[in-house]
Amino acid sequence: MQYLPFIVIGAIIVGVFIIGAFAHKAEKARKAAIAAALQTRGFTFGEKIPLPGVAELLATLPMLRNGVTGLIWNATATPDRGLPTILLEHRFTTGTGKSTQIHYHTIAATVCPKDWHRFTLTPENFFQRLGDSWGLTKDTNLENPAFNAKWRLKGEHDDSTALVILTPEVQAALQEAPPEEWWSIGRGFIACCWKKGTKPAEIDALLSRVALLVQTLSPEVRGMLNDAR
């Protein structure tokens, strides 16, 4: 019986090792499946080393705190007649000890003019609405009440770019977004961001979100994207 504590500790260590090995194998298989899915769609795939344009994209997303060092994988494609596209998965850590949290994001992006003033659309929450009602914060409201209830619009400098991009048609297209979605538009990129990692089966759904926004833009604005290629 005197050896029982050591046996228990040893069993725990072996169990942790086995769980870690299975998790590593599963993650390796997941990335391989994502790579295969993207390569069949014409993407160039890489893991931690940023492909062309990826570092510049992450520089426009300061909320992804560790930039390129947080890359899990990234992929790029430039169709002959389409817009350049970037896909990536990213993680960063906040807190220490028991309060440590790992934050995952998956991002699909295409190009826009670099002189567009950047703005973000993030899901509206109760505390923001409460702050607005008390006059402590202020949101920019547009024509569509459902869009206003869904999104918090914040301009990096001013709302000039947002007011051009977010036509009634675009507002209608974005009001039914999934709960984990947010957007960053301007400074060279239109980025649709999901607050989670991704599975191979979800790739088309994320890409379709960017395609939906681009297709809904006014013809004049879409022309600006083609010029930004």
CSV table of C-alpha atoms in Angstrom, one decimal, residues 8-22:
chain,number,residue,atom,x,y,z
A,8,VAL,CA,-1.8,6.6,-8.9
A,9,ILE,CA,0.5,9.6,-9.8
A,10,GLY,CA,2.2,7.4,-12.5
A,11,ALA,CA,-1.2,6.4,-13.9
A,12,ILE,CA,-2.3,10.1,-14.0
A,13,ILE,CA,1.0,11.1,-15.9
A,14,VAL,CA,0.6,8.2,-18.4
A,15,GLY,CA,-3.1,9.2,-18.9
A,16,VAL,CA,-2.2,12.8,-19.5
A,17,PHE,CA,0.5,11.7,-22.0
A,18,ILE,CA,-1.9,9.5,-23.8
A,19,ILE,CA,-4.6,12.2,-24.0
A,20,GLY,CA,-2.0,14.7,-25.3
A,21,ALA,CA,-0.8,12.2,-27.9
A,22,PHE,CA,-4.4,11.6,-29.2
